[in-house]
Amino acid sequence: MKKVMSFLTVLIFIISLSLSVNAQTITEIEISELERSSKDLILKQLPYTEGDIYSEQKLILSRKRIFNSDLFNPISLKLSAQKTENNNFQIYIDAQDSGIFMIHPWEFAVRKTTGLLGEKFEQKIRNPQGNGLSYLFALDWSNDSYQEYGLEYLGEKGRIYSFNFRDFDRDLEFNQQVFKSKGNFYQFSLESIPTAEINNQYSLKFQENDYQTNNFIQKQQYLIPEYNLRYNKNFSFEVELSHAFSLNDNFDDFSSFKLNLNKEYTLSEKSRIIADFKGGFSSDNTPLNYQFTAGGFSKIDGGIPIRGQDYDFAGTKYIKNTLEYHRMLWRRDLWGVIFIDNAKIAAADTEFEDLSWENDAGLGVIYYSFLGPIRADIAFDNGDSSPKFKIGFGNSF
């Protein structure tokens, strides 16, 4: 028995010695000089410190957190690992502070132009003191008008804390029913990036409205916790859960669930197909001003894009499918798009099988600039109405 124990002791010692020899330790983290932000602000985002074991996954997570912080110019930001002679690693971070009002003049010009076309102006004042605190403000002068002010603070390990106040005045029509809602909300949010594939967002909102339908005004007060999970690796997956606690006797509590799945299929170097599925449902007693809305290019307003339709659908449940074919044009940064949307959005007293599919189609162009993809689309509703046009950053589905 003693011989067996001695053998196991020696074996464990050899294995531990081998692991220590093969371990790839981070011996140095070097950060370039910054004009405004402190180096500690960057170090707090990293999932490791000097002396920790190196892994490629942690380097990817570091890059994602620093990009997401919105503190540094993404065009010039470089994060790399270099192997030393002793089988260890040195981490190099070459960063420049982003502009207080913009990352790049072209980005500012394009983003503001597209926003103004939608009767909206939003701006973040990025980290003016270099301490991770940024300021937010927004103004909308459409029929869904609002004024919003907020603070955003970058904490440790990619955590972003934000506080927003919005005063709004909505005068809209969905399903041939006009409603008005005037009020405000206070919202506290926490965003975290625990892994390179996962993004969590938790929020708590207090909202009060003067809600008017058919010239009858009621007071709404809700406390709304919400959770949002985004996963992105071989495919994109997003789920959102919320529950509204009514603080007065005029309205009941209600819950909401949303789901989004997105997958890209590469056909060749010059072509690909993107499939996107969206679905959601809420309680039957959800007030009209909290129901799902859909139509047009409504993604930026929190709605479900049905790109050829007018923005006039509302309901307590929806399903939407999108299929896009992308083809490279005469240069690698310019792609053409053909897309099809089909969707159903149903009121509380309506079943999906009682509704016809809303089918739209259209064409688009994507330019992959150094600021990110800039996309222009035109969509049609079976030729029954005037086409809808949209230009902006990112996808439109």
PDB file of C-alpha atoms in Angstrom, residues 142-305:
ATOM      1  CA  SER A 142     -42.379  63.129 -34.669  1.00  0.00           C
ATOM      2  CA  ASN A 143     -45.858  61.964 -33.589  1.00  0.00           C
ATOM      3  CA  ASP A 144     -44.024  59.757 -31.107  1.00  0.00           C
ATOM      4  CA  SER A 145     -42.059  62.656 -29.635  1.00  0.00           C
ATOM      5  CA  TYR A 146     -39.854  62.622 -26.551  1.00  0.00           C
ATOM      6  CA  GLN A 147     -36.942  64.240 -24.720  1.00  0.00           C
ATOM      7  CA  GLU A 148     -34.426  61.983 -22.987  1.00  0.00           C
ATOM      8  CA  TYR A 149     -31.434  62.584 -20.711  1.00  0.00           C
ATOM      9  CA  GLY A 150     -29.137  60.070 -19.099  1.00  0.00           C
ATOM     10  CA  LEU A 151     -25.838  59.037 -17.566  1.00  0.00           C
ATOM     11  CA  GLU A 152     -23.696  56.006 -18.407  1.00  0.00           C
ATOM     12  CA  TYR A 153     -20.822  54.653 -16.316  1.00  0.00           C
ATOM     13  CA  LEU A 154     -18.278  52.003 -17.322  1.00  0.00           C
ATOM     14  CA  GLY A 155     -17.534  49.750 -14.343  1.00  0.00           C
ATOM     15  CA  GLU A 156     -15.374  46.641 -14.013  1.00  0.00           C
ATOM     16  CA  LYS A 157     -15.338  43.594 -16.320  1.00  0.00           C
ATOM     17  CA  GLY A 158     -17.347  45.257 -19.074  1.00  0.00           C
ATOM     18  CA  ARG A 159     -20.274  46.229 -16.842  1.00  0.00           C
ATOM     19  CA  ILE A 160     -22.069  49.367 -18.015  1.00  0.00           C
ATOM     20  CA  TYR A 161     -24.460  51.130 -15.638  1.00  0.00           C
ATOM     21  CA  SER A 162     -26.922  53.645 -17.068  1.00  0.00           C
ATOM     22  CA  PHE A 163     -29.712  55.862 -15.778  1.00  0.00           C
ATOM     23  CA  ASN A 164     -32.231  57.496 -18.139  1.00  0.00           C
ATOM     24  CA  PHE A 165     -35.135  59.884 -17.839  1.00  0.00           C
ATOM     25  CA  ARG A 166     -37.599  60.324 -20.723  1.00  0.00           C
ATOM     26  CA  ASP A 167     -40.538  62.691 -21.081  1.00  0.00           C
ATOM     27  CA  PHE A 168     -42.787  61.672 -23.987  1.00  0.00           C
ATOM     28  CA  ASP A 169     -45.964  62.572 -25.859  1.00  0.00           C
ATOM     29  CA  ARG A 170     -47.374  59.902 -28.203  1.00  0.00           C
ATOM     30  CA  ASP A 171     -50.184  60.527 -30.672  1.00  0.00           C
ATOM     31  CA  LEU A 172     -50.427  57.376 -32.794  1.00  0.00           C
ATOM     32  CA  GLU A 173     -52.851  55.108 -34.603  1.00  0.00           C
ATOM     33  CA  PHE A 174     -52.676  51.318 -34.771  1.00  0.00           C
ATOM     34  CA  ASN A 175     -55.330  48.926 -36.120  1.00  0.00           C
ATOM     35  CA  GLN A 176     -57.517  51.911 -37.034  1.00  0.00           C
ATOM     36  CA  GLN A 177     -57.596  52.915 -33.350  1.00  0.00           C
ATOM     37  CA  VAL A 178     -56.155  56.234 -32.184  1.00  0.00           C
ATOM     38  CA  PHE A 179     -54.525  56.519 -28.799  1.00  0.00           C
ATOM     39  CA  LYS A 180     -52.588  59.219 -26.983  1.00  0.00           C
ATOM     40  CA  SER A 181     -50.128  58.721 -24.176  1.00  0.00           C
ATOM     41  CA  LYS A 182     -48.300  61.450 -22.310  1.00  0.00           C
ATOM     42  CA  GLY A 183     -45.957  60.793 -19.433  1.00  0.00           C
ATOM     43  CA  ASN A 184     -42.408  59.936 -18.382  1.00  0.00           C
ATOM     44  CA  PHE A 185     -40.221  57.147 -17.086  1.00  0.00           C
ATOM     45  CA  TYR A 186     -37.071  56.618 -15.042  1.00  0.00           C
ATOM     46  CA  GLN A 187     -34.951  53.600 -15.948  1.00  0.00           C
ATOM     47  CA  PHE A 188     -31.852  52.014 -14.418  1.00  0.00           C
ATOM     48  CA  SER A 189     -29.952  49.438 -16.515  1.00  0.00           C
ATOM     49  CA  LEU A 190     -26.969  47.141 -16.117  1.00  0.00           C
ATOM     50  CA  GLU A 191     -25.201  45.590 -19.111  1.00  0.00           C
ATOM     51  CA  SER A 192     -22.660  42.803 -18.594  1.00  0.00           C
ATOM     52  CA  ILE A 193     -20.460  40.699 -20.901  1.00  0.00           C
ATOM     53  CA  PRO A 194     -19.508  37.553 -18.938  1.00  0.00           C
ATOM     54  CA  THR A 195     -18.180  35.699 -22.007  1.00  0.00           C
ATOM     55  CA  ALA A 196     -17.254  36.600 -25.576  1.00  0.00           C
ATOM     56  CA  GLU A 197     -20.540  35.094 -26.821  1.00  0.00           C
ATOM     57  CA  ILE A 198     -23.020  36.406 -24.229  1.00  0.00           C
ATOM     58  CA  ASN A 199     -24.372  39.861 -23.449  1.00  0.00           C
ATOM     59  CA  ASN A 200     -26.806  40.339 -20.538  1.00  0.00           C
ATOM     60  CA  GLN A 201     -28.906  43.406 -19.847  1.00  0.00           C
ATOM     61  CA  TYR A 202     -31.022  43.975 -16.750  1.00  0.00           C
ATOM     62  CA  SER A 203     -33.265  47.003 -16.314  1.00  0.00           C
ATOM     63  CA  LEU A 204     -35.848  48.390 -13.926  1.00  0.00           C
ATOM     64  CA  LYS A 205     -38.247  51.078 -15.133  1.00  0.00           C
ATOM     65  CA  PHE A 206     -40.834  53.210 -13.376  1.00  0.00           C
ATOM     66  CA  GLN A 207     -43.281  54.655 -15.911  1.00  0.00           C
ATOM     67  CA  GLU A 208     -46.428  56.736 -15.581  1.00  0.00           C
ATOM     68  CA  ASN A 209     -48.764  57.764 -18.408  1.00  0.00           C
ATOM     69  CA  ASP A 210     -51.925  59.708 -19.034  1.00  0.00           C
ATOM     70  CA  TYR A 211     -53.433  57.147 -21.414  1.00  0.00           C
ATOM     71  CA  GLN A 212     -56.271  58.305 -23.691  1.00  0.00           C
ATOM     72  CA  THR A 213     -58.485  56.253 -26.012  1.00  0.00           C
ATOM     73  CA  ASN A 214     -61.876  57.384 -27.384  1.00  0.00           C
ATOM     74  CA  ASN A 215     -61.543  60.699 -25.448  1.00  0.00           C
ATOM     75  CA  PHE A 216     -61.342  58.748 -22.161  1.00  0.00           C
ATOM     76  CA  ILE A 217     -58.207  59.449 -20.066  1.00  0.00           C
ATOM     77  CA  GLN A 218     -56.843  57.011 -17.495  1.00  0.00           C
ATOM     78  CA  LYS A 219     -53.762  57.135 -15.289  1.00  0.00           C
ATOM     79  CA  GLN A 220     -51.189  54.359 -15.735  1.00  0.00           C
ATOM     80  CA  GLN A 221     -48.338  53.623 -13.344  1.00  0.00           C
ATOM     81  CA  TYR A 222     -46.070  50.616 -13.814  1.00  0.00           C
ATOM     82  CA  LEU A 223     -42.899  49.171 -12.304  1.00  0.00           C
ATOM     83  CA  ILE A 224     -41.283  47.078 -15.059  1.00  0.00           C
ATOM     84  CA  PRO A 225     -38.263  44.768 -14.527  1.00  0.00           C
ATOM     85  CA  GLU A 226     -36.780  43.409 -17.768  1.00  0.00           C
ATOM     86  CA  TYR A 227     -34.082  40.935 -18.758  1.00  0.00           C
ATOM     87  CA  ASN A 228     -32.432  40.661 -22.178  1.00  0.00           C
ATOM     88  CA  LEU A 229     -30.002  37.911 -23.256  1.00  0.00           C
ATOM     89  CA  ARG A 230     -28.012  38.040 -26.499  1.00  0.00           C
ATOM     90  CA  TYR A 231     -25.873  35.143 -27.728  1.00  0.00           C
ATOM     91  CA  ASN A 232     -23.679  35.373 -30.815  1.00  0.00           C
ATOM     92  CA  LYS A 233     -21.287  32.725 -32.086  1.00  0.00           C
ATOM     93  CA  ASN A 234     -22.259  30.344 -34.906  1.00  0.00           C
ATOM     94  CA  PHE A 235     -25.711  31.928 -34.882  1.00  0.00           C
ATOM     95  CA  SER A 236     -27.424  34.849 -33.136  1.00  0.00           C
ATOM     96  CA  PHE A 237     -30.020  34.297 -30.458  1.00  0.00           C
ATOM     97  CA  GLU A 238     -31.865  36.924 -28.413  1.00  0.00           C
ATOM     98  CA  VAL A 239     -34.573  36.595 -25.792  1.00  0.00           C
ATOM     99  CA  GLU A 240     -36.321  39.316 -23.771  1.00  0.00           C
ATOM    100  CA  LEU A 241     -38.552  38.853 -20.724  1.00  0.00           C
ATOM    101  CA  SER A 242     -40.452  41.561 -18.853  1.00  0.00           C
ATOM    102  CA  HIS A 243     -43.275  41.915 -16.355  1.00  0.00           C
ATOM    103  CA  ALA A 244     -45.202  45.106 -15.617  1.00  0.00           C
ATOM    104  CA  PHE A 245     -46.529  45.546 -12.068  1.00  0.00           C
ATOM    105  CA  SER A 246     -49.465  47.952 -12.084  1.00  0.00           C
ATOM    106  CA  LEU A 247     -49.329  50.492  -9.227  1.00  0.00           C
ATOM    107  CA  ASN A 248     -52.968  51.564  -9.497  1.00  0.00           C
ATOM    108  CA  ASP A 249     -56.347  49.834  -9.758  1.00  0.00           C
ATOM    109  CA  ASN A 250     -57.236  50.877 -13.311  1.00  0.00           C
ATOM    110  CA  PHE A 251     -54.976  48.345 -15.019  1.00  0.00           C
ATOM    111  CA  ASP A 252     -53.776  44.791 -14.337  1.00  0.00           C
ATOM    112  CA  ASP A 253     -50.260  43.409 -14.394  1.00  0.00           C
ATOM    113  CA  PHE A 254     -49.030  42.007 -17.719  1.00  0.00           C
ATOM    114  CA  SER A 255     -46.027  40.072 -19.040  1.00  0.00           C
ATOM    115  CA  SER A 256     -44.127  40.030 -22.313  1.00  0.00           C
ATOM    116  CA  PHE A 257     -41.776  37.621 -24.114  1.00  0.00           C
ATOM    117  CA  LYS A 258     -39.744  38.182 -27.308  1.00  0.00           C
ATOM    118  CA  LEU A 259     -37.473  35.847 -29.266  1.00  0.00           C
ATOM    119  CA  ASN A 260     -35.114  36.362 -32.200  1.00  0.00           C
ATOM    120  CA  LEU A 261     -33.020  33.791 -34.115  1.00  0.00           C
ATOM    121  CA  ASN A 262     -30.615  34.693 -36.920  1.00  0.00           C
ATOM    122  CA  LYS A 263     -28.349  32.465 -39.003  1.00  0.00           C
ATOM    123  CA  GLU A 264     -26.044  33.203 -41.937  1.00  0.00           C
ATOM    124  CA  TYR A 265     -25.301  30.568 -44.592  1.00  0.00           C
ATOM    125  CA  THR A 266     -22.252  31.121 -46.799  1.00  0.00           C
ATOM    126  CA  LEU A 267     -22.786  29.924 -50.347  1.00  0.00           C
ATOM    127  CA  SER A 268     -19.481  31.150 -51.765  1.00  0.00           C
ATOM    128  CA  GLU A 269     -17.016  33.980 -51.336  1.00  0.00           C
ATOM    129  CA  LYS A 270     -19.414  36.207 -53.246  1.00  0.00           C
ATOM    130  CA  SER A 271     -22.823  35.155 -51.960  1.00  0.00           C
ATOM    131  CA  ARG A 272     -24.673  34.248 -48.769  1.00  0.00           C
ATOM    132  CA  ILE A 273     -28.180  33.756 -47.394  1.00  0.00           C
ATOM    133  CA  ILE A 274     -29.411  35.160 -44.063  1.00  0.00           C
ATOM    134  CA  ALA A 275     -32.452  33.669 -42.336  1.00  0.00           C
ATOM    135  CA  ASP A 276     -34.108  35.586 -39.493  1.00  0.00           C
ATOM    136  CA  PHE A 277     -37.019  34.574 -37.264  1.00  0.00           C
ATOM    137  CA  LYS A 278     -38.845  36.788 -34.758  1.00  0.00           C
ATOM    138  CA  GLY A 279     -41.713  35.973 -32.427  1.00  0.00           C
ATOM    139  CA  GLY A 280     -43.337  37.217 -29.255  1.00  0.00           C
ATOM    140  CA  PHE A 281     -46.421  37.254 -27.103  1.00  0.00           C
ATOM    141  CA  SER A 282     -47.768  39.285 -24.196  1.00  0.00           C
ATOM    142  CA  SER A 283     -50.707  38.990 -21.813  1.00  0.00           C
ATOM    143  CA  ASP A 284     -54.183  39.404 -23.289  1.00  0.00           C
ATOM    144  CA  ASN A 285     -54.808  42.389 -20.993  1.00  0.00           C
ATOM    145  CA  THR A 286     -51.764  44.322 -22.261  1.00  0.00           C
ATOM    146  CA  PRO A 287     -52.838  47.955 -22.933  1.00  0.00           C
ATOM    147  CA  LEU A 288     -52.599  49.138 -26.534  1.00  0.00           C
ATOM    148  CA  ASN A 289     -49.724  51.509 -25.788  1.00  0.00           C
ATOM    149  CA  TYR A 290     -47.603  48.564 -24.510  1.00  0.00           C
ATOM    150  CA  GLN A 291     -48.477  46.071 -27.246  1.00  0.00           C
ATOM    151  CA  PHE A 292     -46.125  44.979 -30.030  1.00  0.00           C
ATOM    152  CA  THR A 293     -46.097  47.290 -33.039  1.00  0.00           C
ATOM    153  CA  ALA A 294     -45.034  46.500 -36.579  1.00  0.00           C
ATOM    154  CA  GLY A 295     -44.687  47.856 -40.099  1.00  0.00           C
ATOM    155  CA  GLY A 296     -42.210  49.720 -42.253  1.00  0.00           C
ATOM    156  CA  PHE A 297     -38.592  50.027 -41.099  1.00  0.00           C
ATOM    157  CA  SER A 298     -39.652  50.154 -37.453  1.00  0.00           C
ATOM    158  CA  LYS A 299     -36.712  48.355 -35.834  1.00  0.00           C
ATOM    159  CA  ILE A 300     -35.125  51.508 -34.409  1.00  0.00           C
ATOM    160  CA  ASP A 301     -38.423  52.392 -32.703  1.00  0.00           C
ATOM    161  CA  GLY A 302     -38.701  49.024 -30.975  1.00  0.00           C
ATOM    162  CA  GLY A 303     -41.175  47.684 -33.526  1.00  0.00           C
ATOM    163  CA  ILE A 304     -41.108  44.655 -35.826  1.00  0.00           C
ATOM    164  CA  PRO A 305     -39.962  45.576 -39.355  1.00  0.00           C
TER     165      PRO A 305
END
